mmCIF file of C-alpha atoms in Angstrom:
data_model
loop_
_atom_site.group_PDB
_atom_site.id
_atom_site.type_symbol
_atom_site.label_atom_id
_atom_site.label_comp_id
_atom_site.label_asym_id
_atom_site.label_seq_id
_atom_site.Cartn_x
_atom_site.Cartn_y
_atom_site.Cartn_z
ATOM 1 C CA MET A 1 23.369 63.651 8.197
ATOM 2 C CA VAL A 2 26.607 64.559 9.898
ATOM 3 C CA ILE A 3 26.533 66.317 13.262
ATOM 4 C CA GLY A 4 27.408 69.984 13.438
ATOM 5 C CA LEU A 5 28.054 72.761 10.984
ATOM 6 C CA ARG A 6 29.629 71.923 7.682
ATOM 7 C CA GLN A 7 30.480 73.441 4.336
ATOM 8 C CA PHE A 8 27.788 73.478 1.726
ATOM 9 C CA MET A 9 28.859 73.868 -1.851
ATOM 10 C CA ALA A 10 26.297 72.043 -3.938
ATOM 11 C CA ARG A 11 24.480 74.701 -5.882
ATOM 12 C CA VAL A 12 22.341 74.620 -8.938
ATOM 13 C CA GLY A 13 21.338 77.422 -11.252
ATOM 14 C CA THR A 14 22.991 80.566 -12.497
ATOM 15 C CA GLY A 15 24.083 83.578 -10.518
ATOM 16 C CA ALA A 16 24.291 82.781 -6.877
ATOM 17 C CA GLY A 17 22.127 79.738 -7.486
ATOM 18 C CA GLU A 18 20.206 77.639 -5.015
ATOM 19 C CA PRO A 19 21.159 74.755 -2.800
ATOM 20 C CA VAL A 20 20.856 71.236 -4.112
ATOM 21 C CA LEU A 21 18.509 69.359 -1.829
ATOM 22 C CA ASP A 22 18.058 65.689 -1.121
ATOM 23 C CA THR A 23 14.689 65.535 -2.834
ATOM 24 C CA ASP A 24 14.972 61.793 -3.353
ATOM 25 C CA ASN A 25 14.703 61.440 0.396
ATOM 26 C CA GLY A 26 11.922 63.938 0.694
ATOM 27 C CA GLU A 27 13.840 67.058 1.604
ATOM 28 C CA GLU A 28 11.854 70.148 0.674
ATOM 29 C CA LEU A 29 12.525 73.835 0.711
ATOM 30 C CA VAL A 30 10.394 75.578 3.326
ATOM 31 C CA HIS A 31 11.533 79.177 3.310
ATOM 32 C CA VAL A 32 13.995 81.474 1.572
ATOM 33 C CA GLN A 33 15.192 84.644 3.241
ATOM 34 C CA PRO A 34 17.411 86.929 1.174
ATOM 35 C CA SER A 35 19.793 89.466 2.678
ATOM 36 C CA VAL A 36 20.889 87.487 5.662
ATOM 37 C CA SER A 37 24.322 87.701 7.222
ATOM 38 C CA ILE A 38 25.814 84.820 9.107
ATOM 39 C CA ALA A 39 28.101 85.048 12.116
ATOM 40 C CA LEU A 40 29.835 81.898 13.269
ATOM 41 C CA GLY A 41 31.071 81.806 16.834
ATOM 42 C CA ASN A 42 32.770 85.086 17.629
ATOM 43 C CA ARG A 43 33.558 85.981 14.078
ATOM 44 C CA SER A 44 32.209 89.040 12.394
ATOM 45 C CA PRO A 45 29.298 88.459 10.063
ATOM 46 C CA ASP A 46 29.677 87.125 6.562
ATOM 47 C CA THR A 47 27.574 89.052 4.106
ATOM 48 C CA PRO A 48 25.692 89.230 1.828
ATOM 49 C CA GLY A 49 23.980 85.901 1.691
ATOM 50 C CA THR A 50 20.696 84.059 1.427
ATOM 51 C CA LEU A 51 19.184 81.762 3.978
ATOM 52 C CA TYR A 52 17.425 78.598 2.891
ATOM 53 C CA ILE A 53 15.429 76.653 5.415
ATOM 54 C CA THR A 54 14.517 73.141 4.384
ATOM 55 C CA THR A 55 12.664 70.342 6.096
ATOM 56 C CA LYS A 56 16.036 68.892 7.142
ATOM 57 C CA GLN A 57 18.568 71.686 7.519
ATOM 58 C CA VAL A 58 19.453 75.333 7.474
ATOM 59 C CA VAL A 59 21.635 76.442 4.577
ATOM 60 C CA TRP A 60 23.319 79.796 4.109
ATOM 61 C CA LEU A 61 24.828 80.595 0.741
ATOM 62 C CA SER A 62 27.010 83.566 0.005
ATOM 63 C CA ASP A 63 25.545 85.769 -2.715
ATOM 64 C CA LEU A 64 28.977 86.637 -4.016
ATOM 65 C CA ASP A 65 31.090 83.547 -3.639
ATOM 66 C CA ARG A 66 29.654 80.333 -5.007
ATOM 67 C CA ALA A 67 32.233 78.356 -3.094
ATOM 68 C CA LYS A 68 31.113 79.693 0.243
ATOM 69 C CA GLY A 69 28.168 78.126 1.985
ATOM 70 C CA TYR A 70 27.338 76.555 5.320
ATOM 71 C CA ALA A 71 24.710 74.122 6.447
ATOM 72 C CA VAL A 72 23.592 72.526 9.680
ATOM 73 C CA GLY A 73 20.927 69.897 10.125
ATOM 74 C CA PHE A 74 18.046 70.442 12.523
ATOM 75 C CA LEU A 75 19.216 67.359 14.357
ATOM 76 C CA SER A 76 22.261 69.385 15.367
ATOM 77 C CA LEU A 77 20.497 72.562 16.429
ATOM 78 C CA SER A 78 20.287 72.342 20.212
ATOM 79 C CA LEU A 79 18.408 75.562 20.578
ATOM 80 C CA HIS A 80 17.359 78.615 18.692
ATOM 81 C CA ALA A 81 16.048 81.952 19.850
ATOM 82 C CA VAL A 82 15.352 85.488 18.746
ATOM 83 C CA SER A 83 18.028 87.729 20.150
ATOM 84 C CA ARG A 84 17.135 91.403 20.429
ATOM 85 C CA ASP A 85 19.213 92.456 23.368
ATOM 86 C CA PRO A 86 21.915 94.781 22.039
ATOM 87 C CA GLU A 87 24.102 93.880 24.977
ATOM 88 C CA ALA A 88 24.049 90.267 23.894
ATOM 89 C CA TYR A 89 24.672 91.085 20.239
ATOM 90 C CA PRO A 90 24.549 94.412 18.404
ATOM 91 C CA SER A 91 22.071 93.326 15.739
ATOM 92 C CA PRO A 92 18.766 91.548 16.204
ATOM 93 C CA CYS A 93 19.264 88.015 14.989
ATOM 94 C CA ILE A 94 18.332 84.379 15.271
ATOM 95 C CA TYR A 95 20.739 82.890 17.760
ATOM 96 C CA THR A 96 21.396 79.169 17.542
ATOM 97 C CA GLN A 97 23.508 76.653 19.383
ATOM 98 C CA ILE A 98 24.971 73.812 17.444
ATOM 99 C CA GLU A 99 25.728 70.412 18.839
ATOM 100 C CA THR A 100 29.208 69.263 17.957
ATOM 101 C CA GLU A 101 30.821 65.837 18.044
ATOM 102 C CA ALA A 102 32.954 66.426 21.112
ATOM 103 C CA ASP A 103 31.137 68.946 23.222
ATOM 104 C CA GLU A 104 32.823 68.614 26.560
ATOM 105 C CA ASP A 105 36.407 69.717 26.353
ATOM 106 C CA ASP A 106 35.948 72.748 24.230
ATOM 107 C CA SER A 107 35.163 76.148 25.604
ATOM 108 C CA GLU A 108 32.154 78.038 24.326
ATOM 109 C CA ASP A 109 33.991 79.836 21.556
ATOM 110 C CA SER A 110 36.247 77.136 20.423
ATOM 111 C CA ASP A 111 36.298 77.821 16.735
ATOM 112 C CA SER A 112 39.970 77.478 16.084
ATOM 113 C CA GLU A 113 40.868 80.671 14.366
ATOM 114 C CA CYS A 114 44.507 80.105 13.575
ATOM 115 C CA ASN A 115 45.348 81.622 10.233
ATOM 116 C CA ASP A 116 41.722 82.487 9.740
ATOM 117 C CA VAL A 117 40.909 78.854 9.024
ATOM 118 C CA LEU A 118 37.768 77.932 10.810
ATOM 119 C CA ASP A 119 37.099 74.387 11.908
ATOM 120 C CA LEU A 120 33.400 74.285 11.167
ATOM 121 C CA SER A 121 32.853 71.093 13.078
ATOM 122 C CA LYS A 122 33.749 72.899 16.297
ATOM 123 C CA VAL A 123 31.435 75.857 15.838
ATOM 124 C CA THR A 124 28.902 75.886 18.651
ATOM 125 C CA GLU A 125 27.117 79.182 18.036
ATOM 126 C CA MET A 126 25.669 80.648 14.901
ATOM 127 C CA ARG A 127 23.769 83.877 14.421
ATOM 128 C CA LEU A 128 21.667 84.702 11.401
ATOM 129 C CA ILE A 129 21.154 88.391 10.945
ATOM 130 C CA PRO A 130 18.458 89.369 8.452
ATOM 131 C CA SER A 131 18.657 92.865 7.070
ATOM 132 C CA ASP A 132 14.913 92.994 7.719
ATOM 133 C CA ALA A 133 14.571 92.556 11.458
ATOM 134 C CA SER A 134 10.795 92.359 11.225
ATOM 135 C CA GLN A 135 11.274 88.874 9.798
ATOM 136 C CA LEU A 136 12.797 87.519 12.967
ATOM 137 C CA ASP A 137 9.617 86.195 14.532
ATOM 138 C CA THR A 138 8.663 84.498 11.280
ATOM 139 C CA LEU A 139 12.092 82.925 11.021
ATOM 140 C CA PHE A 140 11.923 81.780 14.637
ATOM 141 C CA GLN A 141 8.567 80.157 13.976
ATOM 142 C CA ILE A 142 9.829 78.389 10.874
ATOM 143 C CA PHE A 143 12.838 77.119 12.781
ATOM 144 C CA CYS A 144 10.462 75.708 15.391
ATOM 145 C CA GLU A 145 8.295 73.986 12.803
ATOM 146 C CA CYS A 146 11.242 72.441 10.984
ATOM 147 C CA ALA A 147 12.901 71.380 14.223
ATOM 148 C CA GLU A 148 9.709 69.564 15.117
ATOM 149 C CA LEU A 149 9.955 67.688 11.834
ATOM 150 C CA ASN A 150 13.284 66.265 12.917
ATOM 151 C CA PRO A 151 12.980 64.283 16.116
ATOM 152 C CA GLU A 152 15.762 61.958 17.159
ATOM 153 C CA PRO A 153 15.713 58.837 15.042
ATOM 154 C CA ILE A 154 14.682 55.868 17.130
ATOM 155 C CA GLU A 155 17.691 53.693 17.461
ATOM 156 C CA GLU A 156 16.964 51.003 20.028
ATOM 157 C CA GLY A 157 13.961 48.807 19.925
ATOM 158 C CA GLU A 158 11.675 49.047 22.910
ATOM 159 C CA GLU A 159 13.800 48.799 26.019
ATOM 160 C CA GLY A 160 12.409 46.156 28.299
ATOM 161 C CA GLY A 161 10.387 47.843 30.974
ATOM 162 C CA HIS A 162 12.942 46.877 33.573
ATOM 163 C CA ASN A 163 15.761 49.038 32.323
ATOM 164 C CA TRP A 164 15.518 52.395 33.956
ATOM 165 C CA VAL A 165 17.517 55.038 32.200
ATOM 166 C CA PHE A 166 17.868 58.567 33.407
ATOM 167 C CA SER A 167 19.349 60.234 30.406
ATOM 168 C CA THR A 168 19.749 59.094 26.866
ATOM 169 C CA ASP A 169 23.506 59.078 27.410
ATOM 170 C CA GLN A 170 23.127 56.331 29.927
ATOM 171 C CA LEU A 171 21.909 53.988 27.247
ATOM 172 C CA GLU A 172 25.519 53.480 26.160
ATOM 173 C CA ASP A 173 27.152 52.876 29.495
ATOM 174 C CA GLU A 174 24.438 50.773 30.971
ATOM 175 C CA THR A 175 25.807 48.542 33.671
ATOM 176 C CA GLY A 176 23.784 45.624 34.819
ATOM 177 C CA GLU A 177 22.350 47.429 37.776
ATOM 178 C CA GLY A 178 18.803 47.316 36.473
ATOM 179 C CA ASP A 179 16.786 46.150 39.373
ATOM 180 C CA ASP A 180 18.625 47.582 42.313
ATOM 181 C CA ALA A 181 18.427 51.307 41.869
ATOM 182 C CA GLU A 182 17.124 53.483 44.664
ATOM 183 C CA CYS A 183 15.019 56.558 44.717
ATOM 184 C CA HIS A 184 15.720 59.802 46.478
ATOM 185 C CA PHE A 185 14.674 63.296 45.805
ATOM 186 C CA HIS A 186 17.780 65.303 46.365
ATOM 187 C CA GLN A 187 17.287 68.292 48.565
ATOM 188 C CA ASN A 188 20.412 70.295 47.948
ATOM 189 C CA PRO A 189 20.610 71.663 44.451
ATOM 190 C CA THR A 190 23.845 73.605 44.743
ATOM 191 C CA ASN A 191 25.993 70.522 44.981
ATOM 192 C CA LEU A 192 24.482 69.100 41.885
ATOM 193 C CA ILE A 193 24.887 72.178 39.743
ATOM 194 C CA GLY A 194 28.488 72.407 40.828
ATOM 195 C CA HIS A 195 29.158 68.883 39.726
ATOM 196 C CA SER A 196 27.445 68.906 36.459
ATOM 197 C CA ASN A 197 30.396 69.244 34.172
ATOM 198 C CA GLY A 198 29.268 66.771 31.617
ATOM 199 C CA ASP A 199 29.325 64.248 34.430
ATOM 200 C CA HIS A 200 26.629 61.860 33.471
ATOM 201 C CA ASP A 201 26.816 60.081 36.790
ATOM 202 C CA LEU A 202 24.862 63.029 38.016
ATOM 203 C CA ALA A 203 21.827 61.243 36.706
ATOM 204 C CA ARG A 204 22.560 58.202 38.783
ATOM 205 C CA THR A 205 23.253 59.984 42.023
ATOM 206 C CA VAL A 206 20.394 62.403 41.900
ATOM 207 C CA LEU A 207 17.426 60.493 40.755
ATOM 208 C CA GLU A 208 17.393 56.792 40.908
ATOM 209 C CA LEU A 209 14.218 54.879 41.304
ATOM 210 C CA GLN A 210 13.589 51.983 43.549
ATOM 211 C CA ILE A 211 11.937 49.473 41.296
ATOM 212 C CA HIS A 212 10.545 47.517 44.175
ATOM 213 C CA ASP A 213 9.097 50.520 45.900
ATOM 214 C CA GLN A 214 5.499 49.698 46.502
ATOM 215 C CA ARG A 215 4.393 52.883 44.877
ATOM 216 C CA PHE A 216 5.345 51.314 41.593
ATOM 217 C CA GLU A 217 3.304 48.234 42.072
ATOM 218 C CA ASP A 218 0.613 47.928 39.488
ATOM 219 C CA ALA A 219 -2.442 49.511 40.916
ATOM 220 C CA GLU A 220 -5.642 47.582 40.575
ATOM 221 C CA GLU A 221 -8.159 49.934 39.092
ATOM 222 C CA MET A 222 -10.685 49.658 41.879
ATOM 223 C CA GLU A 223 -8.661 48.951 44.945
ATOM 224 C CA ARG A 224 -5.867 51.421 44.700
ATOM 225 C CA VAL A 225 -4.251 51.864 48.072
ATOM 226 C CA SER A 226 -4.617 55.520 48.720
ATOM 227 C CA ASP A 227 -1.481 56.286 50.607
ATOM 228 C CA SER A 228 -1.869 59.977 50.476
ATOM 229 C CA SER A 229 0.045 60.235 53.707
ATOM 230 C CA HIS A 230 3.079 58.681 52.053
ATOM 231 C CA HIS A 231 4.828 61.804 51.009
ATOM 232 C CA GLN A 232 8.582 61.893 51.021
ATOM 233 C CA HIS A 233 8.729 65.608 50.772
ATOM 234 C CA GLN A 234 7.709 68.272 53.269
ATOM 235 C CA MET B 1 12.665 71.150 47.928
ATOM 236 C CA VAL B 2 13.569 71.064 44.309
ATOM 237 C CA ILE B 3 12.703 68.346 41.889
ATOM 238 C CA PHE B 4 15.074 67.353 39.145
ATOM 239 C CA PHE B 5 13.380 65.560 36.375
ATOM 240 C CA PHE B 6 15.402 63.554 33.894
ATOM 241 C CA PRO B 7 13.404 62.713 30.841
ATOM 242 C CA PHE B 8 14.045 59.661 28.770
ATOM 243 C CA PRO B 9 12.551 58.588 25.462
ATOM 244 C CA PRO B 10 10.029 57.860 24.089
ATOM 245 C CA PHE B 11 8.690 60.841 26.068
ATOM 246 C CA ARG B 12 5.043 60.338 25.326
ATOM 247 C CA LEU B 13 3.774 60.295 28.878
ATOM 248 C CA PHE B 14 6.212 62.885 30.122
ATOM 249 C CA PHE B 15 4.753 65.102 27.474
ATOM 250 C CA SER B 16 1.279 64.751 28.988
ATOM 251 C CA TYR B 17 2.658 65.597 32.373
ATOM 252 C CA PHE B 18 4.569 68.605 31.137
ATOM 253 C CA LYS B 19 1.588 70.102 29.420
ATOM 254 C CA ASP B 20 0.204 70.788 32.868
ATOM 255 C CA LEU B 21 3.279 72.797 33.764
ATOM 256 C CA VAL B 22 2.736 75.376 31.039
ATOM 257 C CA GLY B 23 2.979 78.826 32.560
ATOM 258 C CA ARG B 24 5.275 77.707 35.373
ATOM 259 C CA GLU B 25 8.862 78.760 35.863
ATOM 260 C CA VAL B 26 11.283 75.990 35.070
ATOM 261 C CA THR B 27 15.010 75.674 34.637
ATOM 262 C CA VAL B 28 16.254 73.511 31.829
ATOM 263 C CA GLU B 29 19.794 72.215 31.940
ATOM 264 C CA LEU B 30 21.194 71.057 28.644
ATOM 265 C CA LYS B 31 23.715 68.303 28.131
ATOM 266 C CA ASN B 32 26.321 70.945 27.364
ATOM 267 C CA ASP B 33 25.888 72.200 30.959
ATOM 268 C CA LEU B 34 24.042 75.362 29.973
ATOM 269 C CA ALA B 35 21.143 76.115 32.313
ATOM 270 C CA ILE B 36 18.293 78.268 31.101
ATOM 271 C CA ARG B 37 15.435 79.549 33.172
ATOM 272 C CA GLY B 38 12.124 80.675 31.807
ATOM 273 C CA THR B 39 8.396 80.315 31.739
ATOM 274 C CA LEU B 40 7.255 77.129 30.098
ATOM 275 C CA HIS B 41 5.360 78.183 27.006
ATOM 276 C CA SER B 42 4.803 74.802 25.405
ATOM 277 C CA VAL B 43 6.163 71.350 25.019
ATOM 278 C CA ASP B 44 5.643 68.736 22.334
ATOM 279 C CA GLN B 45 5.677 64.977 22.134
ATOM 280 C CA TYR B 46 9.458 64.930 21.666
ATOM 281 C CA LEU B 47 9.844 67.088 24.750
ATOM 282 C CA ASN B 48 11.013 69.988 22.639
ATOM 283 C CA ILE B 49 10.563 72.893 25.030
ATOM 284 C CA LYS B 50 9.636 76.471 24.291
ATOM 285 C CA LEU B 51 10.414 78.958 27.022
ATOM 286 C CA GLU B 52 9.464 82.581 27.366
ATOM 287 C CA ASN B 53 11.292 85.307 29.239
ATOM 288 C CA THR B 54 14.371 83.213 29.196
ATOM 289 C CA ARG B 55 17.600 84.028 30.847
ATOM 290 C CA VAL B 56 20.763 82.085 31.356
ATOM 291 C CA VAL B 57 21.276 80.880 34.892
ATOM 292 C CA ASP B 58 25.020 81.408 35.029
ATOM 293 C CA GLN B 59 25.591 84.785 33.415
ATOM 294 C CA ASP B 60 29.294 84.815 34.155
ATOM 295 C CA LYS B 61 29.922 81.685 32.206
ATOM 296 C CA HIS B 62 27.798 82.759 29.279
ATOM 297 C CA PRO B 63 27.829 86.546 29.282
ATOM 298 C CA HIS B 64 26.972 87.076 25.655
ATOM 299 C CA MET B 65 24.223 84.620 25.634
ATOM 300 C CA LEU B 66 20.573 84.678 25.865
ATOM 301 C CA SER B 67 18.429 87.307 27.297
ATOM 302 C CA VAL B 68 15.654 86.608 24.916
ATOM 303 C CA ARG B 69 11.954 86.571 24.916
ATOM 304 C CA ASN B 70 11.423 83.156 23.378
ATOM 305 C CA CYS B 71 13.615 80.184 22.903
ATOM 306 C CA PHE B 72 13.182 76.689 21.554
ATOM 307 C CA ILE B 73 15.147 73.846 23.090
ATOM 308 C CA ARG B 74 15.488 70.530 21.357
ATOM 309 C CA GLY B 75 14.174 67.728 23.536
ATOM 310 C CA SER B 76 17.133 65.455 22.876
ATOM 311 C CA VAL B 77 19.630 67.893 24.369
ATOM 312 C CA VAL B 78 17.817 68.332 27.657
ATOM 313 C CA ARG B 79 19.702 66.812 30.558
ATOM 314 C CA TYR B 80 17.094 67.659 33.131
ATOM 315 C CA VAL B 81 14.274 70.018 33.927
ATOM 316 C CA GLN B 82 14.086 71.604 37.334
ATOM 317 C CA LEU B 83 10.471 71.794 38.357
ATOM 318 C CA PRO B 84 8.793 74.114 40.799
ATOM 319 C CA PRO B 85 8.148 72.183 44.000
ATOM 320 C CA ASP B 86 4.705 73.509 44.670
ATOM 321 C CA GLY B 87 1.995 72.205 42.492
ATOM 322 C CA VAL B 88 4.009 69.240 41.325
ATOM 323 C CA ASP B 89 2.006 66.112 41.806
ATOM 324 C CA ILE B 90 4.634 63.590 42.772
ATOM 325 C CA GLU B 91 2.331 60.631 42.533
ATOM 326 C CA LEU B 92 1.358 61.622 39.037
ATOM 327 C CA LEU B 93 4.979 62.016 38.076
ATOM 328 C CA HIS B 94 5.875 58.621 39.508
ATOM 329 C CA ASP B 95 3.036 57.139 37.612
ATOM 330 C CA ALA B 96 4.072 58.746 34.358
ATOM 331 C CA THR B 97 7.666 57.650 34.905
ATOM 332 C CA ARG B 98 6.715 54.092 35.621
ATOM 333 C CA ARG B 99 4.426 53.838 32.638
ATOM 334 C CA GLU B 100 6.907 55.507 30.341
ATOM 335 C CA ALA B 101 9.600 53.031 31.315
ATOM 336 C CA ARG B 102 7.256 50.166 30.689
ATOM 337 C CA GLY B 103 6.708 51.459 27.205
ATOM 338 C CA GLY B 104 3.481 53.224 28.041
#
């Protein structure tokens, strides 16, 4: 499934119809919520529509326009939450963040709105506003359950035990430094937060483990050296 | 002291460790630089994290964002988790890290 929000036009049935699902690959419908508005990024809500939650994705279909529909896979939903704070958003809603292909350069609200044409692949926030706010906790729970059904697909085979990686991003730019990393616990958080602008070297500088540190020696079950005095921290 | 914990897959043993942190205040920083603070409600084997009483750490950067009761964060987008220094068993964490890297 493609990353990010996309158009969804495959409907079946009369009237507003229902989304066509990938049943051959086991996709199933989990929940239908009628009377849901959708707000993408900063835009005002699109309404009326129906929300379909499947085992793989979230689909919103306009009740009036069969050509208008949006979908995002659970693999692309970075987080979801129930938003009830009117200062955050006027209507209680499910707030979601969507992972996009190129996250770093864009600002938070970078849906390009020139001429009212929205680049869906750049939408990073989506709100789903049910007309029945009492359904929000149920919807949140269903989002959780379906998200749990969609863990990251396992791409690499088992990494040899000797390759320490500190974030999944590092798997791509692995240099051969394997055995020589060092371990510190960094004691000054403010520097780190200030530098974390998608800088994945943060992982390297902050927490690197000394493979040959004796704490990582295999401990014999019975004769474990109890070095309880060996604490690096105060 | 603050501990920054960078999880890496397959997460199984980190998950065991994190279960013991339920109820503690943690800050989760996502790969998109967003930092969210909250009480750890639960965590699963993929290190999906549910927080309660969440608030965004940098309100100025994300003014319209979360001040929510509950939120669910996908494990794969977590860059690191900032753990409370007291009550963290460093030896246990080292052990979990070492075993996780060896494939459990």
